[in-house]
Coordinates of C-alpha atoms in Angstrom, one line a residue:
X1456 CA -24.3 148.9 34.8
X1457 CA -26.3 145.4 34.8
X1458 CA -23.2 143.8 32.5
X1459 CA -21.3 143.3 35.6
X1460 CA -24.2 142.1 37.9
X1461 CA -25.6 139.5 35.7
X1462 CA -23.5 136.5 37.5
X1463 CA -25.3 137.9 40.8
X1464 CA -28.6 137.7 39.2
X1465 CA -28.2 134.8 38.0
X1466 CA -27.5 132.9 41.2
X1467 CA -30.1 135.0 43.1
X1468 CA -32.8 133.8 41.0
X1469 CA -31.4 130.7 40.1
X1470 CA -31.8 131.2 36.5
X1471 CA -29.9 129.4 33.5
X1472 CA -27.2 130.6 31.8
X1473 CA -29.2 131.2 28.9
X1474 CA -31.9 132.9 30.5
X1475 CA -29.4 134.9 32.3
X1476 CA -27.7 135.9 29.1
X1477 CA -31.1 136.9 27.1
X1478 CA -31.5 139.4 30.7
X1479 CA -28.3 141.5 28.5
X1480 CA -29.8 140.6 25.4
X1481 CA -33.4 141.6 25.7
X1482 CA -32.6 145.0 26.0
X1483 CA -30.6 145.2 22.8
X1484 CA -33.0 143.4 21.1
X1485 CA -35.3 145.8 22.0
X1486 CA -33.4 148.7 21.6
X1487 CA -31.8 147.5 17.7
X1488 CA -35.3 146.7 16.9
X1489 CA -37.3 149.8 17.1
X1490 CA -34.6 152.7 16.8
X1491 CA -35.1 153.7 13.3
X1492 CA -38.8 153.4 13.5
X1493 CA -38.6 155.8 17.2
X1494 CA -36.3 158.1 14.9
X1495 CA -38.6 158.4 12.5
X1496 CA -41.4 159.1 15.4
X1497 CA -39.2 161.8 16.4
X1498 CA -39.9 163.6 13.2
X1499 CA -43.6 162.9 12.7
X1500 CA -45.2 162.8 16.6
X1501 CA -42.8 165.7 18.0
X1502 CA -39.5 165.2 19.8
X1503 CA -40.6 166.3 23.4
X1504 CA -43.5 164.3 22.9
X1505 CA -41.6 161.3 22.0
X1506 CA -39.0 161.9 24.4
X1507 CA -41.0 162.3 27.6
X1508 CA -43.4 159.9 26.7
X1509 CA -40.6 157.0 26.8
X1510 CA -38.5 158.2 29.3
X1511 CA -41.7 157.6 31.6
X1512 CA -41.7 154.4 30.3
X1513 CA -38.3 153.3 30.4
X1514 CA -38.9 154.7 34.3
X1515 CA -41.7 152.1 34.6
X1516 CA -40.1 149.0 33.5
X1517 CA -36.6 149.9 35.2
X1518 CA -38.5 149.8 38.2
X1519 CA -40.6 146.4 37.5
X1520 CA -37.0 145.2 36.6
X1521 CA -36.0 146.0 40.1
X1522 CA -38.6 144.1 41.5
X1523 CA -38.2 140.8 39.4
X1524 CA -38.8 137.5 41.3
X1525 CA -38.1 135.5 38.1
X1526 CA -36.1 135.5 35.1
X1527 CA -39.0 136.0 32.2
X1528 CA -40.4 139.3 34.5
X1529 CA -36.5 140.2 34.2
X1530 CA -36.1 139.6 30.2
X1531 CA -39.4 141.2 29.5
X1532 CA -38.5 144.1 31.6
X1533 CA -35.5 144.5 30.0
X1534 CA -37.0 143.9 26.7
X1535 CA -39.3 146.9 27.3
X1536 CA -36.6 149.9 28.5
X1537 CA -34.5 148.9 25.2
X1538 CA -37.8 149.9 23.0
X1539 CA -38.3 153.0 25.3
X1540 CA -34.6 154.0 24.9
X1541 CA -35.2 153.4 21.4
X1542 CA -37.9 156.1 20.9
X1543 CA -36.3 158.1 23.7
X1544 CA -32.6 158.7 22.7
X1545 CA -33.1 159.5 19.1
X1546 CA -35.4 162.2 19.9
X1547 CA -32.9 163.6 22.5
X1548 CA -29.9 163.6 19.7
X1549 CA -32.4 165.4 17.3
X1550 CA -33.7 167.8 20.0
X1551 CA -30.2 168.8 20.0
X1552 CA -29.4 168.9 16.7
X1553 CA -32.5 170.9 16.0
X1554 CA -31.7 173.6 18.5
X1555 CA -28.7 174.5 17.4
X1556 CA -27.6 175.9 13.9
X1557 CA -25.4 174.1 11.5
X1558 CA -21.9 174.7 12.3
X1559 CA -19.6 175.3 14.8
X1560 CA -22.6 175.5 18.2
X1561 CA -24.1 172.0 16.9
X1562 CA -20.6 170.4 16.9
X1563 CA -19.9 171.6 20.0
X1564 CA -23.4 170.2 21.5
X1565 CA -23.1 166.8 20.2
X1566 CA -19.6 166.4 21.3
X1567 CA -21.3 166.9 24.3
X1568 CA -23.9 164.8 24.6
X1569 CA -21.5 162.4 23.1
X1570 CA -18.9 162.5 25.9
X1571 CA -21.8 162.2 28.0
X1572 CA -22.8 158.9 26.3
X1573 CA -18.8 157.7 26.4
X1574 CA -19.0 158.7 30.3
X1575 CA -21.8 156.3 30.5
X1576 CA -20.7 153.4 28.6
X1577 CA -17.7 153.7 31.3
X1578 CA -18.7 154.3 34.6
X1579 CA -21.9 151.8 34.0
X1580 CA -19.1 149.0 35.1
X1581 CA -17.6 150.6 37.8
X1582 CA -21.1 151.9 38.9
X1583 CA -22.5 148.8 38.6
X1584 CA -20.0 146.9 40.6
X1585 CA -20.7 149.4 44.1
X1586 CA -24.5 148.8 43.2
X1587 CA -24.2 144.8 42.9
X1588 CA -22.2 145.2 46.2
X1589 CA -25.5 146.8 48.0
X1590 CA -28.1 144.0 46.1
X1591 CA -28.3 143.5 42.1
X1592 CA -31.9 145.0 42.4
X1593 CA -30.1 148.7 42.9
X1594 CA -28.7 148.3 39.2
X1595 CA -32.6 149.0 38.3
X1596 CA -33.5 151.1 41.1
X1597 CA -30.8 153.8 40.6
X1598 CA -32.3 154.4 36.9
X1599 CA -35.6 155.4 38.2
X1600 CA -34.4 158.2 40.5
X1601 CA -32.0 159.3 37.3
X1602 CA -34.8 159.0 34.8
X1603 CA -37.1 160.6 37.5
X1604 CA -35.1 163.4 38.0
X1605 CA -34.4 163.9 34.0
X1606 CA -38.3 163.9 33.9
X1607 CA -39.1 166.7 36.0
X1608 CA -35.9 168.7 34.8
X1609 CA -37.2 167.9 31.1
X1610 CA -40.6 169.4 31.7
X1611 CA -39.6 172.2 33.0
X1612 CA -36.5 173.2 30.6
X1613 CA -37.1 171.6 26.9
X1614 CA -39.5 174.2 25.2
X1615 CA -42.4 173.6 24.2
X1616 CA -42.9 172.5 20.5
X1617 CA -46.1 172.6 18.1
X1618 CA -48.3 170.0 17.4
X1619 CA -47.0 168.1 14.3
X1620 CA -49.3 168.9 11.5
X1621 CA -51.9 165.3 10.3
X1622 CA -49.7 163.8 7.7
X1623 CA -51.5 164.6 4.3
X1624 CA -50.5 161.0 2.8
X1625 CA -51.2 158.9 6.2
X1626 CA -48.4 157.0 7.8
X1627 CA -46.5 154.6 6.3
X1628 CA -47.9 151.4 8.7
X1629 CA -46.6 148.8 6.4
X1630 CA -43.5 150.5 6.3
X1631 CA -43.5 150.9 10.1
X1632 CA -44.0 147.1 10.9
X1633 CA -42.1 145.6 8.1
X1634 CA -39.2 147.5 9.6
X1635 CA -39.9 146.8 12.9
X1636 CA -40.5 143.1 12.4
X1637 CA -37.0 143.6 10.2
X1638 CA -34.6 144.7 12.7
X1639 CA -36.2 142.5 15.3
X1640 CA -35.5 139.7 13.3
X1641 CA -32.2 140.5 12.5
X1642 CA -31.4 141.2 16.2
X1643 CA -32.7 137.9 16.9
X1644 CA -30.8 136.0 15.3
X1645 CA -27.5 138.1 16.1
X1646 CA -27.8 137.7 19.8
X1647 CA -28.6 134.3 19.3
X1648 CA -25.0 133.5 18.2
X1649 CA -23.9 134.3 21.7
X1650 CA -26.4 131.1 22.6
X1651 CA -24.3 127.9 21.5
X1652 CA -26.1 124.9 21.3
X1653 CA -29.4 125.9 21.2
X1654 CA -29.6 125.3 17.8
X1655 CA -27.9 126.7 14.2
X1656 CA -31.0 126.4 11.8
X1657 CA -33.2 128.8 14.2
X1658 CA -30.4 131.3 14.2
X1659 CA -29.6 131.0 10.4
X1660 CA -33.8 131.2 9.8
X1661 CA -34.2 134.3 11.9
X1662 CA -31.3 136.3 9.9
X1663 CA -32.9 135.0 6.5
X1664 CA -36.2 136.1 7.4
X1665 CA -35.1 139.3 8.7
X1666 CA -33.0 139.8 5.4
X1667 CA -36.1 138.8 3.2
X1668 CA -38.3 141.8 5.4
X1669 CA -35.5 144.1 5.2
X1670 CA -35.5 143.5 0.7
X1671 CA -39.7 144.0 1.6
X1672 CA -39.4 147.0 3.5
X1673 CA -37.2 148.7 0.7
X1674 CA -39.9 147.6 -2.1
X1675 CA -43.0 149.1 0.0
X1676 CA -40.7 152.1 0.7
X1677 CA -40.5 152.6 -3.2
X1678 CA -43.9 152.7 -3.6
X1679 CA -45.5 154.6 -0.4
X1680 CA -46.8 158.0 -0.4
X1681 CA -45.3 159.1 2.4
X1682 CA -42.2 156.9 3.2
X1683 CA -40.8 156.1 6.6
X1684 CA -37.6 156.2 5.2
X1685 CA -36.9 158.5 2.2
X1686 CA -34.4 155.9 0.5
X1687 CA -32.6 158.6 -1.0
X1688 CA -30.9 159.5 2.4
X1689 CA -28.6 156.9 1.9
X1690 CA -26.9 158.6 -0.8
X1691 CA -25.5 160.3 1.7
X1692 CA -22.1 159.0 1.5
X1693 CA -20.4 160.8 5.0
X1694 CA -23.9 159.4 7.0
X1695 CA -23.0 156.2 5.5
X1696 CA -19.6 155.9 6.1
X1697 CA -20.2 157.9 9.9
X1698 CA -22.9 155.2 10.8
X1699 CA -21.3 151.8 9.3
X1700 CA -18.1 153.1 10.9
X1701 CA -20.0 153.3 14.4
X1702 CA -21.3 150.0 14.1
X1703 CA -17.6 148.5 13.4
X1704 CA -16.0 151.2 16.2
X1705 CA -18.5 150.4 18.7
X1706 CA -19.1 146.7 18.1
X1707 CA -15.0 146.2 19.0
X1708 CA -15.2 148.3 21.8
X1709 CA -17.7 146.7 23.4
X1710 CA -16.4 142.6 22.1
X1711 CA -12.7 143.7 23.6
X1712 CA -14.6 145.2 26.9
X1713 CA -16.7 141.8 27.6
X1714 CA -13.6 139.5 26.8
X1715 CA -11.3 141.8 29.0
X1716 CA -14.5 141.2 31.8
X1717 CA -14.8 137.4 31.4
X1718 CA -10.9 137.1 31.2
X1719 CA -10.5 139.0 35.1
X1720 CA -13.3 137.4 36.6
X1721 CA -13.6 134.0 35.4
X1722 CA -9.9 133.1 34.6
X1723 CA -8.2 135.7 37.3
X1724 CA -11.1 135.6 39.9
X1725 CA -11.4 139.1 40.4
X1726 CA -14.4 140.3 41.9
X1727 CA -16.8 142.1 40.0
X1728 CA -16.5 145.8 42.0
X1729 CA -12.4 144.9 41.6
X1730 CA -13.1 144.1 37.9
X1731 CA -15.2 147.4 37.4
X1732 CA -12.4 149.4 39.3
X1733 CA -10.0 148.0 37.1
X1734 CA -11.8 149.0 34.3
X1735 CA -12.1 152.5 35.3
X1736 CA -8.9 153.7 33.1
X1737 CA -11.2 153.1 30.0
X1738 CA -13.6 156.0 31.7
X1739 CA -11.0 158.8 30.2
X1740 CA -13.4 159.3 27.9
X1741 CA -15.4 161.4 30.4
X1742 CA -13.0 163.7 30.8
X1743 CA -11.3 163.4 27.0
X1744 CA -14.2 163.7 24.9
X1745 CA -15.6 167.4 26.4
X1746 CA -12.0 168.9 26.5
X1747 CA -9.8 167.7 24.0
X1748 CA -11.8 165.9 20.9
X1749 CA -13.8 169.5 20.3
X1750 CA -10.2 171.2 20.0
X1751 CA -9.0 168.6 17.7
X1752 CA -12.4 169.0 15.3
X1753 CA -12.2 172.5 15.0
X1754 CA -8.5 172.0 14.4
X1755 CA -8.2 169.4 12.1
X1756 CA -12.2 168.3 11.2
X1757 CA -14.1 165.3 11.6
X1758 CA -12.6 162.4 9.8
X1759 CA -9.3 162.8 10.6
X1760 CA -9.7 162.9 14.1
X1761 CA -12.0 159.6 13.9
X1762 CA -9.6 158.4 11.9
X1763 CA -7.0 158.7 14.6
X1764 CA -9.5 157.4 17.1
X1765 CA -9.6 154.3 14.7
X1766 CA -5.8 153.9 14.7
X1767 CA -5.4 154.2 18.6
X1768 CA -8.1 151.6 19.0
X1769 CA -6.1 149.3 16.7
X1770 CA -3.2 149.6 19.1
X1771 CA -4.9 149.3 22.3
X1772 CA -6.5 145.7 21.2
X1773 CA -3.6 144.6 19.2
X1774 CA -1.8 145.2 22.3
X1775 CA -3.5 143.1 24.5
X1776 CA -3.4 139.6 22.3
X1777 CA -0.6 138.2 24.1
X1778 CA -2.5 138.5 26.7
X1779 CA -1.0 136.3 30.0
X1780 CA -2.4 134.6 32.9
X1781 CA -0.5 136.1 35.6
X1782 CA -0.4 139.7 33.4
X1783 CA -0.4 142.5 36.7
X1784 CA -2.1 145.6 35.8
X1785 CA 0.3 147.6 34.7
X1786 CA 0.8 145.4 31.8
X1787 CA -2.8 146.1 30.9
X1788 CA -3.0 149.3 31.5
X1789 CA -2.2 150.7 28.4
X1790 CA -4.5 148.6 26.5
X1791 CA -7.5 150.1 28.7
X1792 CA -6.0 153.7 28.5
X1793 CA -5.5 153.7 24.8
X1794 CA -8.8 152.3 24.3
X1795 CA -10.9 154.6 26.4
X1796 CA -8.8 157.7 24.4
X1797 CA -9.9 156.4 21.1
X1798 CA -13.5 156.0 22.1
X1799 CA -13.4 160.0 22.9
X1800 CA -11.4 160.6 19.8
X1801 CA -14.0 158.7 17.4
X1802 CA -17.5 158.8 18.8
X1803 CA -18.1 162.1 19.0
X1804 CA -16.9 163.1 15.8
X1805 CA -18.8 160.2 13.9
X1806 CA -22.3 161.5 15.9
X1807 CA -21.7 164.8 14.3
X1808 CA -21.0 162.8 10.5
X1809 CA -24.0 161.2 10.9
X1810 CA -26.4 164.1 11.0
X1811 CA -24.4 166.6 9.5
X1812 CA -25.6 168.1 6.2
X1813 CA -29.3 166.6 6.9
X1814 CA -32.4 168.3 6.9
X1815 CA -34.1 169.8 9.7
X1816 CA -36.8 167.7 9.0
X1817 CA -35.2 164.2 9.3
X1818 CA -32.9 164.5 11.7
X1819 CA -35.1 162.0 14.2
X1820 CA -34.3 159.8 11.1
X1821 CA -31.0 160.2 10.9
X1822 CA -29.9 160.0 14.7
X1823 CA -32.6 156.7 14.5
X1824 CA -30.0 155.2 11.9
X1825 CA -27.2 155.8 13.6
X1826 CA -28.2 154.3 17.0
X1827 CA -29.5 151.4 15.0
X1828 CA -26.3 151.2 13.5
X1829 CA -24.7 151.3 17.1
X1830 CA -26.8 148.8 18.7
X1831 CA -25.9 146.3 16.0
X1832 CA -22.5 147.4 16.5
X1833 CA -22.9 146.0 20.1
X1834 CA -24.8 142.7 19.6
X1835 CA -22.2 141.7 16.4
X1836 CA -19.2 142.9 19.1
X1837 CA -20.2 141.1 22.1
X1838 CA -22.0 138.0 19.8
X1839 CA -19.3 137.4 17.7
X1840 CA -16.3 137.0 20.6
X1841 CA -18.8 134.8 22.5
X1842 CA -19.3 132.9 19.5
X1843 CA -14.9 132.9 18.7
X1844 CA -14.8 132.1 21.8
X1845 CA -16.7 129.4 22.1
X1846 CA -15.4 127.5 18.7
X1847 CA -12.2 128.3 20.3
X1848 CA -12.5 126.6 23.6
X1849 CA -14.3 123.4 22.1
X1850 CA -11.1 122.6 20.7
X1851 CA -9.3 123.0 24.0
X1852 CA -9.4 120.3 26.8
X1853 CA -10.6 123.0 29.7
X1854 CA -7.5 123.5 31.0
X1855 CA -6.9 127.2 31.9
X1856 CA -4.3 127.4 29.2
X1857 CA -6.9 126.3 27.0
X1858 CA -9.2 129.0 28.2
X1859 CA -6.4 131.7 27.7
X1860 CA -5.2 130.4 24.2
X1861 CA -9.7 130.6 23.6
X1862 CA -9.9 134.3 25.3
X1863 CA -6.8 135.4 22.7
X1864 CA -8.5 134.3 19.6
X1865 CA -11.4 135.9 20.5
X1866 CA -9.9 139.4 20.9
X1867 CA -8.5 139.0 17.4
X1868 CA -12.3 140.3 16.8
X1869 CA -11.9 143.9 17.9
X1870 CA -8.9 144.0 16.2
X1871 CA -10.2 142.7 12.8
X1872 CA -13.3 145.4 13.5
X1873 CA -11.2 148.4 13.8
X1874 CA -9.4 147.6 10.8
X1875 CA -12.4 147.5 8.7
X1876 CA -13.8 150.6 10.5
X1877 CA -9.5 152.6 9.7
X1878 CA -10.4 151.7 6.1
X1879 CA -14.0 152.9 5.9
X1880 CA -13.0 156.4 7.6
X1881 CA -9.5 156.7 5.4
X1882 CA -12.5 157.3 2.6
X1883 CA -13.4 160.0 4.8
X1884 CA -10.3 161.6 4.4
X1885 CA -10.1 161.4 1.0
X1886 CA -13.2 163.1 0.3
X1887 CA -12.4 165.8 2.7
X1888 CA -9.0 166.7 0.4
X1889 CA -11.0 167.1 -2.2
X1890 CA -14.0 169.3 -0.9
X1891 CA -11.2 171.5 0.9
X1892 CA -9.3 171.5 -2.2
X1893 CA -12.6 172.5 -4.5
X1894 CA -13.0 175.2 -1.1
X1895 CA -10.1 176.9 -1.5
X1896 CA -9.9 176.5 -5.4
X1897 CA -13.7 178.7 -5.8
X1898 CA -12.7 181.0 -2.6
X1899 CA -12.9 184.8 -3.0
X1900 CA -9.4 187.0 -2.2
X1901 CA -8.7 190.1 -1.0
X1902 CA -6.0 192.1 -2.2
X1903 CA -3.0 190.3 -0.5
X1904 CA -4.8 186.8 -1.7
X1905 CA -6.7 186.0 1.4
X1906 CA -10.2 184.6 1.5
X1907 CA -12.3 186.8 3.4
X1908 CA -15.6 184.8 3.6
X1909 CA -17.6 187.2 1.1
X1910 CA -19.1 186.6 -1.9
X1911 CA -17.0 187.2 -4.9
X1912 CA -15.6 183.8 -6.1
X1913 CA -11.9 185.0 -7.0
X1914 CA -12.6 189.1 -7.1
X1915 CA -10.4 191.1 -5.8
X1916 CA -11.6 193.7 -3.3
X1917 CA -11.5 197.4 -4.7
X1918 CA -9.2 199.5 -3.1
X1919 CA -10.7 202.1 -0.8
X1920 CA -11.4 205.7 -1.2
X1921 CA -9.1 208.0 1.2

């Protein structure tokens, strides 16, 4: 909701393009940098717990957003929500995944609570245009009713759950904060390629330091007694491939979204509630991803349906480089249809990849990995266009042909993104073949050569007694 109501912000509290940028930016900072370690608090503190605990919080600071009168109460607000959703939506994916069996019911849920998420991604823009219209301050405000009435709904409907056991090792604290400092780092200096000119060497020191904790944090993990993160997850090639393929889905999305934004409003002059409207196709996801991406699962499984979602997300940016300035909206309109169809296509499938086949016992971990995956997904997207971008129109005179030419070379971006992410899930599907192949290969028959589910492994059934 707040991407469209920044410009509004920004001249209400007269702040600086920079500081209005880091009012987006704080909250993924905050988010990217504490997600696995509120994953991992999931599993050890208690998923309610953790849950309601940081949805109060993220209720708090939404509303000290809301009542800002300068830009660093703003960032540090925003800051503060992205380390409660952190802790918060984690524990809501594993409640899920933890109250439903492995199998057909837990697909079904997350798809769910997936096209739930898609919904939201969406109709945040359009949303936050009719807000911005009333005063920017009711893009903070309507979260605290929301999260207020999720609070009282929560408490009353998620069971209660037993008091996690004192871990027998201790906690893993150096773990915990070498992590933390990690991802922060490395979010840091991410976000900060978005911020041209305010020096290269701070940027470049940020992502070396955060690389040099991340190489620490897998050394003390090694050696702990009880590990934040059991290294051997990541042998998990399909959670691999499901979260390094959200980051690239994800990160595109959201780069091709903010170019398509800046290229209405700053280059077209659209307003930004005519700018959200016009986004609005992109929301078929809310209605796609409950109704038509479980059908295609249970039909044809996971990876090939995100790897569909991959290949219509390669057509709906590739169609929009030749991008025009006087391009009416039907012209666009596929681009933005296409796009919001693969987003219900992939996402919900690769939530379900990511925590599939894990145990009941790290599944905070696991969801934790994957949203830090995603939220690094977003700051690389929207970071990395801005930063195109930017290159691009320093070689241009300023001209608005220069500033078209600058917003085409940036979309090449997405594109380049879902092309990595088609050739990490084609993997998918090879391994798939095989383990339906090795399925059908080792299944038992019945007499007419049919598997019947049952043990046996090949046996034929004994014909019955009349």
């Amino acid at each position: 909701m707040l991407a469209v109501a920044v410009p509004t912000i920004r001249a209400d509290l007269g702040l600086t393009t920079a500081s209005a940028a880091w009012v987006m930016s704080g909250y993924v900072l905050g988010y990217a940098g504490f997600t696995l370690l509120g994953g991992r608090a999931a599993d050890l503190l208690g998923r309610r717990r953790m849950f309601l605990t940081w949805l109060g919080v993220f209720l708090v600071f939404s509303m000290l957003g809301g009542f800002a009168i300068n830009g660093w109460v703003l960032v540090v607000a925003r800051f503060v929500t992205g380390v409660a959703a952190a802790f918060m939506t984690p524990a809501a994916m594993s409640i899920i995944t933890t109250s439903y069996p492995e199998g057909p019911q837990r697909d079904q849920a997350l798809l769910v609570f997936a096209g739930v998420g898609a919904g939201g991604f969406s109709l945040g823009l359009v949303i936050g245009g009719l807000l911005t219209e009333l005063g920017w301050r009711w893009v903070f405000f309507a979260p605290v009713f929301l999260a207020g009435a999720i609070l009282l709904a929560a408490l009353r409907l998620l069971p209660a759950e037993p008091r996690p056991e004192p871990a027998p090792r201790g906690h893993d604290l150096f773990g915990a904060a070498s992590a933390a400092a990690a991802m922060l780092l490395l979010a840091y200096g991410i976000v900060r390629l978005e911020h041209r000119g305010e020096g290269l060497g701070l940027t470049l020191g940020a992502l070396a330091a955060g690389m040099a904790l991340v190489a620490a944090f897998t050394v003390i993990e090694r050696r702990a007694k009880a590990p934040l993160v059991r290294l051997g997850i990541f042998r998990r090639a399909a959670m691999v491939r499901a979260d390094v393929g959200a980051l690239l889905f994800v990160g595109a999305f959201f780069g091709f979204q903010f170019v398509v934004t800046l290229y209405l409003q700053e280059l077209r002059g659209w307003s930004s509630l005519r700018t959200a409207i016009a986004l609005l196709s992109m929301g078929c996801d809310v209605v796609l991803a409950p109704a038509l991406t479980p059908r295609l699962v249970n039909r044809y499984g996971n990876s090939r349906v995100v790897f569909g979602g991959f290949l219509l997300a390669i057509v709906a940016y590739g169609l929009f480089l030749p991008v025009d300035r006087d391009w009416s909206y039907a012209a666009m309109f596929p681009s933005l249809i296409i796009a919001g169809t693969a987003f219900a296509l992939a996402y919900g499938p690769l939530t379900i990849a990511a925590t599939d086949s894990v145990t009941e016992e790290e599944h905070g971990l696991a969801s934790g990995l994957l949203y830090t995956f995603t939220q690094f997904g977003s700051a690389v997207g929207i970071s990395t266009v801005t930063a195109v971008y930017g290159i691009a129109a320093l070689g241009g005179d300023g001209s608005p042909d220069a500033v078209l030419d600058a917003y085409r070379t940036s979309l090449v971006v997405p594109v380049v993104m879902v092309l990595l992410g088609a050739a990490v899930s084609a993997l998918g599907l090879r391994n798939g073949a095989r383990r339906t192949a090795r399925h059908e290969a080792a299944a038992p028959v019945t007499r007419d050569g049919a598997d019947d589910g049952s043990p046996g492994h090949g046996r034929r059934r004994p014909t019955p007694n009349p």
